[in-house]
C-alpha cells in the first residue's frame, strides 16, 4: 500500500483541437488557449492525484463561452484515474483562459475544445508533496469468488464515477482474503487525507465501524517555502500496524522532498503543519 512519497511531476500539454461538431463549420477563427503553461504547469499537478499515485494522458472537452471563459468540462474517455480526471477539469475551469472562437464577421462564438494533458509523476524526488486540503475514500466490494463487484470513490466528499478495476490496486484478492482470514463477501475501505493548519486535529474515525487494519499518520512542520523541518510519524492501532512499520516509505524530512507551500487567505505563503493520513478498514458485506 503506497501511502506517502508520491511527488508532483511535469504536466506535458499536447496539441489541442476544437471538439468535433457542427460549430466548427461556421467558425472562421478557432478558439485558442492563452498562456496554457500558467495554469497547467508542474506545480499544478492535482493534489488528489499525487496522493493516489495517478498519472497518464487525460483528454478533456471544454465548453467555452463567447468571452473565452470555460463554463463546463467533461472527460472524453476515462483512463481509470478519478482524482487526476477531476483535478484536471477543476484546473481548467478555475484557471483556464481562452481566446474565443469567431465567425466570418469577427463575432465571438461559444464553442468547445478538446484538450489532452499528459501528467507524469517523477521517478525520483524531483517534485513536491501535496499539503491539501484533500481527501479520498475508496470502498471496494468483493464477492465470495474474489471478484470485485463494486467500486465506490469519494473525492473531497463527492462521489465520482469509478470502475471495479480502479479499486483493484496491487496484489491478488485471494492473498488478501487469506491475510484477513474471512470467508464470503467483504468490503475494504481505504481513506486518504491531506490537511494543513497551525495544528490540524487527527482525522476522526468513521462512524460505521468495521475492523481497523491500519492507521498511518505523518505530521510535518513546513516553512513558507515548503521545506519540512519537524517530522512525526505515527502508526497507531490496527491489525497491520506493526507489519506496516516495516514497509513505510521515508518521510519528506528523511528524503529531502519538499511540499507545495501553504498559501493563506491573503495569497501569501506561510508556515504550517501538514497532516497526511491513511486508514484501511475491513467492512462487512453490504446488506
mmCIF file of C-alpha atoms in Angstrom:
data_model
loop_
_atom_site.group_PDB
_atom_site.id
_atom_site.type_symbol
_atom_site.label_atom_id
_atom_site.label_comp_id
_atom_site.label_asym_id
_atom_site.label_seq_id
_atom_site.Cartn_x
_atom_site.Cartn_y
_atom_site.Cartn_z
ATOM 1 C CA UNK A 1 0.000 0.000 0.000
ATOM 2 C CA UNK A 2 1.568 3.235 -1.130
ATOM 3 C CA UNK A 3 0.825 5.944 1.389
ATOM 4 C CA UNK A 4 3.390 8.690 1.008
ATOM 5 C CA UNK A 5 6.270 9.779 -1.186
ATOM 6 C CA UNK A 6 4.152 10.488 -4.276
ATOM 7 C CA UNK A 7 5.513 13.642 -5.818
ATOM 8 C CA UNK A 8 4.180 16.152 -8.315
ATOM 9 C CA UNK A 9 5.796 15.912 -11.714
ATOM 10 C CA UNK A 10 5.607 17.592 -15.085
ATOM 11 C CA UNK A 11 2.371 18.285 -16.880
ATOM 12 C CA UNK A 12 3.043 17.933 -20.602
ATOM 13 C CA UNK A 13 0.296 19.568 -22.634
ATOM 14 C CA UNK A 14 -0.335 18.069 -26.053
ATOM 15 C CA UNK A 15 -1.768 19.772 -29.101
ATOM 16 C CA UNK A 16 -5.375 20.824 -28.509
ATOM 17 C CA UNK A 17 -8.107 20.792 -31.134
ATOM 18 C CA UNK A 18 -11.697 22.012 -31.372
ATOM 19 C CA UNK A 19 -14.222 19.393 -30.326
ATOM 20 C CA UNK A 20 -15.782 17.807 -33.384
ATOM 21 C CA UNK A 21 -19.206 19.360 -34.007
ATOM 22 C CA UNK A 22 -21.194 21.454 -36.461
ATOM 23 C CA UNK A 23 -19.932 24.593 -34.706
ATOM 24 C CA UNK A 24 -16.532 24.121 -36.392
ATOM 25 C CA UNK A 25 -18.135 24.572 -39.801
ATOM 26 C CA UNK A 26 -19.310 28.118 -39.016
ATOM 27 C CA UNK A 27 -16.129 29.158 -37.211
ATOM 28 C CA UNK A 28 -13.629 31.273 -39.118
ATOM 29 C CA UNK A 29 -11.185 31.538 -36.201
ATOM 30 C CA UNK A 30 -10.817 28.656 -33.777
ATOM 31 C CA UNK A 31 -10.645 29.014 -30.006
ATOM 32 C CA UNK A 32 -7.078 29.243 -28.659
ATOM 33 C CA UNK A 33 -5.854 28.566 -25.079
ATOM 34 C CA UNK A 34 -3.907 31.512 -23.626
ATOM 35 C CA UNK A 35 -0.679 31.092 -21.621
ATOM 36 C CA UNK A 36 -1.508 27.462 -21.008
ATOM 37 C CA UNK A 37 1.730 26.888 -19.097
ATOM 38 C CA UNK A 38 0.492 29.302 -16.405
ATOM 39 C CA UNK A 39 -2.453 27.056 -15.491
ATOM 40 C CA UNK A 40 -1.266 23.587 -16.483
ATOM 41 C CA UNK A 41 2.330 23.548 -15.285
ATOM 42 C CA UNK A 42 4.458 21.349 -12.998
ATOM 43 C CA UNK A 43 3.153 22.979 -9.814
ATOM 44 C CA UNK A 44 -0.481 22.422 -10.875
ATOM 45 C CA UNK A 45 -0.471 18.622 -10.562
ATOM 46 C CA UNK A 46 -3.849 17.787 -8.930
ATOM 47 C CA UNK A 47 -3.111 17.119 -5.231
ATOM 48 C CA UNK A 48 -5.527 14.216 -5.025
ATOM 49 C CA UNK A 49 -3.804 12.507 -7.928
ATOM 50 C CA UNK A 50 -0.388 12.977 -6.318
ATOM 51 C CA UNK A 51 -1.566 11.269 -3.158
ATOM 52 C CA UNK A 52 -3.293 8.475 -5.109
ATOM 53 C CA UNK A 53 -0.278 7.959 -7.383
ATOM 54 C CA UNK A 54 -2.289 8.593 -10.556
ATOM 55 C CA UNK A 55 -0.681 9.625 -13.841
ATOM 56 C CA UNK A 56 -1.380 9.391 -17.559
ATOM 57 C CA UNK A 57 -2.936 11.216 -20.520
ATOM 58 C CA UNK A 58 -6.238 12.909 -19.682
ATOM 59 C CA UNK A 59 -8.348 14.290 -22.547
ATOM 60 C CA UNK A 60 -10.969 16.849 -21.541
ATOM 61 C CA UNK A 61 -13.673 18.528 -23.610
ATOM 62 C CA UNK A 62 -14.102 22.137 -22.527
ATOM 63 C CA UNK A 63 -17.127 24.328 -23.211
ATOM 64 C CA UNK A 64 -16.099 27.971 -23.686
ATOM 65 C CA UNK A 65 -18.412 30.969 -23.845
ATOM 66 C CA UNK A 66 -18.107 33.977 -26.157
ATOM 67 C CA UNK A 67 -15.876 35.803 -23.643
ATOM 68 C CA UNK A 68 -13.317 32.968 -23.607
ATOM 69 C CA UNK A 69 -14.322 31.718 -20.171
ATOM 70 C CA UNK A 70 -14.530 27.921 -19.653
ATOM 71 C CA UNK A 71 -18.028 27.009 -18.464
ATOM 72 C CA UNK A 72 -18.038 23.204 -18.432
ATOM 73 C CA UNK A 73 -15.555 20.343 -18.594
ATOM 74 C CA UNK A 74 -16.006 16.640 -19.237
ATOM 75 C CA UNK A 75 -13.706 13.665 -19.765
ATOM 76 C CA UNK A 76 -13.506 12.339 -23.321
ATOM 77 C CA UNK A 77 -12.566 8.744 -22.368
ATOM 78 C CA UNK A 78 -11.844 7.770 -18.769
ATOM 79 C CA UNK A 79 -8.386 6.335 -18.058
ATOM 80 C CA UNK A 80 -9.413 4.988 -14.662
ATOM 81 C CA UNK A 81 -7.835 7.806 -12.631
ATOM 82 C CA UNK A 82 -10.725 9.642 -10.938
ATOM 83 C CA UNK A 83 -8.633 12.070 -8.883
ATOM 84 C CA UNK A 84 -6.500 13.011 -11.902
ATOM 85 C CA UNK A 85 -9.508 13.461 -14.181
ATOM 86 C CA UNK A 86 -11.479 15.529 -11.677
ATOM 87 C CA UNK A 87 -8.395 17.598 -10.824
ATOM 88 C CA UNK A 88 -7.707 18.352 -14.499
ATOM 89 C CA UNK A 89 -11.247 19.616 -15.042
ATOM 90 C CA UNK A 90 -11.087 21.645 -11.818
ATOM 91 C CA UNK A 91 -7.888 23.338 -13.038
ATOM 92 C CA UNK A 92 -9.305 24.109 -16.477
ATOM 93 C CA UNK A 93 -12.492 25.586 -15.016
ATOM 94 C CA UNK A 94 -10.782 27.641 -12.303
ATOM 95 C CA UNK A 95 -7.677 28.843 -14.163
ATOM 96 C CA UNK A 96 -8.254 28.283 -17.880
ATOM 97 C CA UNK A 97 -8.097 31.269 -20.241
ATOM 98 C CA UNK A 98 -9.022 31.179 -23.939
ATOM 99 C CA UNK A 99 -9.281 33.445 -26.918
ATOM 100 C CA UNK A 100 -12.851 32.714 -28.076
ATOM 101 C CA UNK A 101 -13.726 31.361 -31.493
ATOM 102 C CA UNK A 102 -15.024 33.865 -34.040
ATOM 103 C CA UNK A 103 -17.262 33.682 -37.092
ATOM 104 C CA UNK A 104 -16.504 35.176 -40.529
ATOM 105 C CA UNK A 105 -17.732 38.577 -39.346
ATOM 106 C CA UNK A 106 -15.377 38.516 -36.361
ATOM 107 C CA UNK A 107 -18.112 37.960 -33.788
ATOM 108 C CA UNK A 108 -17.126 35.882 -30.775
ATOM 109 C CA UNK A 109 -18.778 32.472 -30.523
ATOM 110 C CA UNK A 110 -19.389 29.922 -27.811
ATOM 111 C CA UNK A 111 -17.515 26.738 -28.683
ATOM 112 C CA UNK A 112 -15.961 23.537 -27.376
ATOM 113 C CA UNK A 113 -12.335 22.479 -27.229
ATOM 114 C CA UNK A 114 -10.625 19.107 -26.868
ATOM 115 C CA UNK A 115 -7.564 19.413 -24.662
ATOM 116 C CA UNK A 116 -5.173 16.489 -23.956
ATOM 117 C CA UNK A 117 -2.901 16.783 -20.914
ATOM 118 C CA UNK A 118 -0.229 14.236 -20.006
ATOM 119 C CA UNK A 119 0.562 14.052 -16.302
ATOM 120 C CA UNK A 120 3.652 12.167 -15.104
ATOM 121 C CA UNK A 121 4.924 11.561 -11.600
ATOM 122 C CA UNK A 122 8.736 11.713 -11.491
ATOM 123 C CA UNK A 123 10.746 8.581 -10.817
ATOM 124 C CA UNK A 124 12.732 10.170 -8.000
ATOM 125 C CA UNK A 125 12.425 13.131 -5.655
ATOM 126 C CA UNK A 126 12.094 15.931 -8.188
ATOM 127 C CA UNK A 127 8.655 17.092 -7.138
ATOM 128 C CA UNK A 128 6.796 18.057 -4.001
ATOM 129 C CA UNK A 129 4.276 16.632 -1.571
ATOM 130 C CA UNK A 130 0.723 17.929 -1.513
ATOM 131 C CA UNK A 131 -0.456 19.867 1.543
ATOM 132 C CA UNK A 132 -4.167 19.542 0.738
ATOM 133 C CA UNK A 133 -6.782 20.049 1.899
ATOM 134 C CA UNK A 134 -7.836 16.883 0.088
ATOM 135 C CA UNK A 135 -9.488 13.574 0.890
ATOM 136 C CA UNK A 136 -10.396 10.381 -0.917
ATOM 137 C CA UNK A 137 -12.309 7.283 0.168
ATOM 138 C CA UNK A 138 -12.378 4.043 -1.846
ATOM 139 C CA UNK A 139 -14.843 1.315 -0.865
ATOM 140 C CA UNK A 140 -14.187 -1.983 -2.650
ATOM 141 C CA UNK A 141 -16.836 -4.722 -2.560
ATOM 142 C CA UNK A 142 -15.557 -8.285 -3.119
ATOM 143 C CA UNK A 143 -17.744 -11.359 -3.656
ATOM 144 C CA UNK A 144 -17.162 -14.912 -2.422
ATOM 145 C CA UNK A 145 -15.280 -15.762 -5.658
ATOM 146 C CA UNK A 146 -12.759 -12.938 -5.071
ATOM 147 C CA UNK A 147 -14.179 -10.745 -7.827
ATOM 148 C CA UNK A 148 -14.619 -7.007 -7.340
ATOM 149 C CA UNK A 149 -18.310 -6.345 -7.872
ATOM 150 C CA UNK A 150 -18.434 -2.657 -6.955
ATOM 151 C CA UNK A 151 -16.085 0.288 -6.538
ATOM 152 C CA UNK A 152 -17.266 3.466 -4.794
ATOM 153 C CA UNK A 153 -14.964 6.513 -4.777
ATOM 154 C CA UNK A 154 -15.443 9.816 -2.951
ATOM 155 C CA UNK A 155 -13.092 12.754 -3.569
ATOM 156 C CA UNK A 156 -13.497 15.652 -1.150
ATOM 157 C CA UNK A 157 -16.802 14.124 -0.102
ATOM 158 C CA UNK A 158 -18.240 13.976 -3.629
ATOM 159 C CA UNK A 159 -18.918 10.737 -5.487
ATOM 160 C CA UNK A 160 -17.038 10.238 -8.763
ATOM 161 C CA UNK A 161 -17.599 7.545 -11.367
ATOM 162 C CA UNK A 162 -15.340 4.542 -10.921
ATOM 163 C CA UNK A 163 -14.953 1.027 -12.289
ATOM 164 C CA UNK A 164 -14.034 -2.151 -10.378
ATOM 165 C CA UNK A 165 -10.548 -2.052 -11.913
ATOM 166 C CA UNK A 166 -9.895 1.307 -10.268
ATOM 167 C CA UNK A 167 -10.267 -0.325 -6.858
ATOM 168 C CA UNK A 168 -8.140 -3.373 -7.597
ATOM 169 C CA UNK A 169 -4.739 -1.973 -6.612
ATOM 170 C CA UNK A 170 -1.766 -4.284 -6.384
ATOM 171 C CA UNK A 171 -1.790 -7.915 -5.294
ATOM 172 C CA UNK A 172 -4.233 -10.774 -5.567
ATOM 173 C CA UNK A 173 -7.538 -10.678 -3.719
ATOM 174 C CA UNK A 174 -7.181 -14.311 -2.700
ATOM 175 C CA UNK A 175 -3.987 -13.368 -0.838
ATOM 176 C CA UNK A 176 -5.853 -10.548 0.845
ATOM 177 C CA UNK A 177 -8.633 -12.923 1.903
ATOM 178 C CA UNK A 178 -6.090 -15.274 3.440
ATOM 179 C CA UNK A 179 -4.443 -12.400 5.272
ATOM 180 C CA UNK A 180 -7.809 -11.224 6.588
ATOM 181 C CA UNK A 181 -8.973 -14.751 7.470
ATOM 182 C CA UNK A 182 -12.513 -14.120 6.239
ATOM 183 C CA UNK A 183 -14.974 -16.128 4.153
ATOM 184 C CA UNK A 184 -17.759 -14.970 1.871
ATOM 185 C CA UNK A 185 -18.239 -11.412 0.573
ATOM 186 C CA UNK A 186 -16.467 -8.478 2.240
ATOM 187 C CA UNK A 187 -15.616 -4.812 1.691
ATOM 188 C CA UNK A 188 -12.354 -2.900 2.132
ATOM 189 C CA UNK A 189 -12.456 0.833 2.823
ATOM 190 C CA UNK A 190 -9.328 2.902 2.140
ATOM 191 C CA UNK A 191 -9.258 6.507 3.320
ATOM 192 C CA UNK A 192 -6.618 9.104 2.461
ATOM 193 C CA UNK A 193 -6.411 12.723 3.610
ATOM 194 C CA UNK A 194 -4.032 15.671 3.473
ATOM 195 C CA UNK A 195 -4.737 18.661 5.724
ATOM 196 C CA UNK A 196 -2.858 21.774 6.786
ATOM 197 C CA UNK A 197 -3.359 24.281 9.583
ATOM 198 C CA UNK A 198 -1.486 25.735 12.540
ATOM 199 C CA UNK A 199 -2.186 22.384 14.223
ATOM 200 C CA UNK A 200 -4.585 20.144 12.274
ATOM 201 C CA UNK A 201 -6.522 17.711 14.502
ATOM 202 C CA UNK A 202 -6.434 13.959 13.849
ATOM 203 C CA UNK A 203 -8.839 12.778 11.172
ATOM 204 C CA UNK A 204 -11.912 11.476 13.065
ATOM 205 C CA UNK A 205 -12.788 7.771 12.790
ATOM 206 C CA UNK A 206 -15.609 6.743 10.505
ATOM 207 C CA UNK A 207 -18.983 6.307 12.169
ATOM 208 C CA UNK A 208 -19.860 2.978 10.523
ATOM 209 C CA UNK A 209 -17.319 0.880 12.413
ATOM 210 C CA UNK A 210 -15.533 -2.075 10.874
ATOM 211 C CA UNK A 211 -12.253 -3.871 11.637
ATOM 212 C CA UNK A 212 -9.393 -1.386 11.727
ATOM 213 C CA UNK A 213 -6.490 -2.884 9.789
ATOM 214 C CA UNK A 214 -4.056 0.034 9.654
ATOM 215 C CA UNK A 215 -3.894 3.690 10.581
ATOM 216 C CA UNK A 216 -0.961 5.792 9.424
ATOM 217 C CA UNK A 217 -0.423 9.473 10.143
ATOM 218 C CA UNK A 218 2.576 11.684 9.429
ATOM 219 C CA UNK A 219 2.797 15.259 10.685
ATOM 220 C CA UNK A 220 5.310 17.719 9.276
ATOM 221 C CA UNK A 221 6.141 21.296 10.119
ATOM 222 C CA UNK A 222 6.552 23.130 6.805
ATOM 223 C CA UNK A 223 8.029 26.600 6.306
ATOM 224 C CA UNK A 224 6.800 29.250 3.849
ATOM 225 C CA UNK A 225 8.928 27.741 1.074
ATOM 226 C CA UNK A 226 7.548 24.237 1.568
ATOM 227 C CA UNK A 227 10.627 22.847 3.339
ATOM 228 C CA UNK A 228 9.770 20.388 6.153
ATOM 229 C CA UNK A 229 11.654 20.562 9.439
ATOM 230 C CA UNK A 230 9.998 18.604 12.243
ATOM 231 C CA UNK A 231 8.539 15.205 11.305
ATOM 232 C CA UNK A 232 6.441 12.947 13.489
ATOM 233 C CA UNK A 233 5.358 9.597 12.063
ATOM 234 C CA UNK A 234 2.581 7.747 13.888
ATOM 235 C CA UNK A 235 1.197 4.308 13.141
ATOM 236 C CA UNK A 236 -1.425 3.541 15.777
ATOM 237 C CA UNK A 237 -3.951 0.748 16.270
ATOM 238 C CA UNK A 238 -4.951 -1.676 13.583
ATOM 239 C CA UNK A 239 -4.082 -5.312 12.997
ATOM 240 C CA UNK A 240 -1.457 -4.437 10.380
ATOM 241 C CA UNK A 241 0.244 -1.653 12.346
ATOM 242 C CA UNK A 242 3.440 -3.477 13.236
ATOM 243 C CA UNK A 243 3.784 -5.011 9.786
ATOM 244 C CA UNK A 244 3.180 -1.665 8.074
ATOM 245 C CA UNK A 245 6.046 -0.083 10.005
ATOM 246 C CA UNK A 246 8.456 -2.332 8.114
ATOM 247 C CA UNK A 247 7.247 -1.018 4.733
ATOM 248 C CA UNK A 248 6.771 2.708 5.336
ATOM 249 C CA UNK A 249 8.495 4.941 2.821
ATOM 250 C CA UNK A 250 10.759 7.711 4.046
ATOM 251 C CA UNK A 251 9.140 10.894 5.261
ATOM 252 C CA UNK A 252 9.901 14.095 3.303
ATOM 253 C CA UNK A 253 12.255 15.123 6.124
ATOM 254 C CA UNK A 254 14.304 11.968 5.679
ATOM 255 C CA UNK A 255 14.264 12.020 1.886
ATOM 256 C CA UNK A 256 14.731 15.772 1.383
ATOM 257 C CA UNK A 257 11.495 16.184 -0.569
ATOM 258 C CA UNK A 258 9.637 19.463 -0.177
ATOM 259 C CA UNK A 259 5.964 20.375 -0.006
ATOM 260 C CA UNK A 260 3.904 22.775 -2.029
ATOM 261 C CA UNK A 261 3.823 25.981 0.078
ATOM 262 C CA UNK A 262 0.696 26.589 2.128
ATOM 263 C CA UNK A 263 -0.948 29.822 0.966
ATOM 264 C CA UNK A 264 -3.095 31.881 3.339
ATOM 265 C CA UNK A 265 -6.292 33.755 2.509
ATOM 266 C CA UNK A 266 -4.189 36.796 1.672
ATOM 267 C CA UNK A 267 -2.414 34.846 -1.063
ATOM 268 C CA UNK A 268 0.909 34.837 0.817
ATOM 269 C CA UNK A 269 2.799 31.595 1.524
ATOM 270 C CA UNK A 270 3.104 30.791 5.221
ATOM 271 C CA UNK A 271 4.489 28.197 7.606
ATOM 272 C CA UNK A 272 2.053 25.497 8.681
ATOM 273 C CA UNK A 273 1.710 21.972 9.972
ATOM 274 C CA UNK A 274 0.687 19.287 7.468
ATOM 275 C CA UNK A 275 -1.104 16.061 8.325
ATOM 276 C CA UNK A 276 -1.153 13.094 5.927
ATOM 277 C CA UNK A 277 -3.358 10.131 6.856
ATOM 278 C CA UNK A 278 -4.100 6.670 5.500
ATOM 279 C CA UNK A 279 -6.625 4.340 7.106
ATOM 280 C CA UNK A 280 -7.690 0.854 5.988
ATOM 281 C CA UNK A 281 -10.786 -0.837 7.409
ATOM 282 C CA UNK A 282 -12.425 -4.209 6.786
ATOM 283 C CA UNK A 283 -16.167 -3.769 6.440
ATOM 284 C CA UNK A 284 -18.965 -6.373 6.456
ATOM 285 C CA UNK A 285 -20.689 -7.042 3.117
ATOM 286 C CA UNK A 286 -23.485 -4.716 2.093
ATOM 287 C CA UNK A 287 -26.868 -5.983 3.203
#
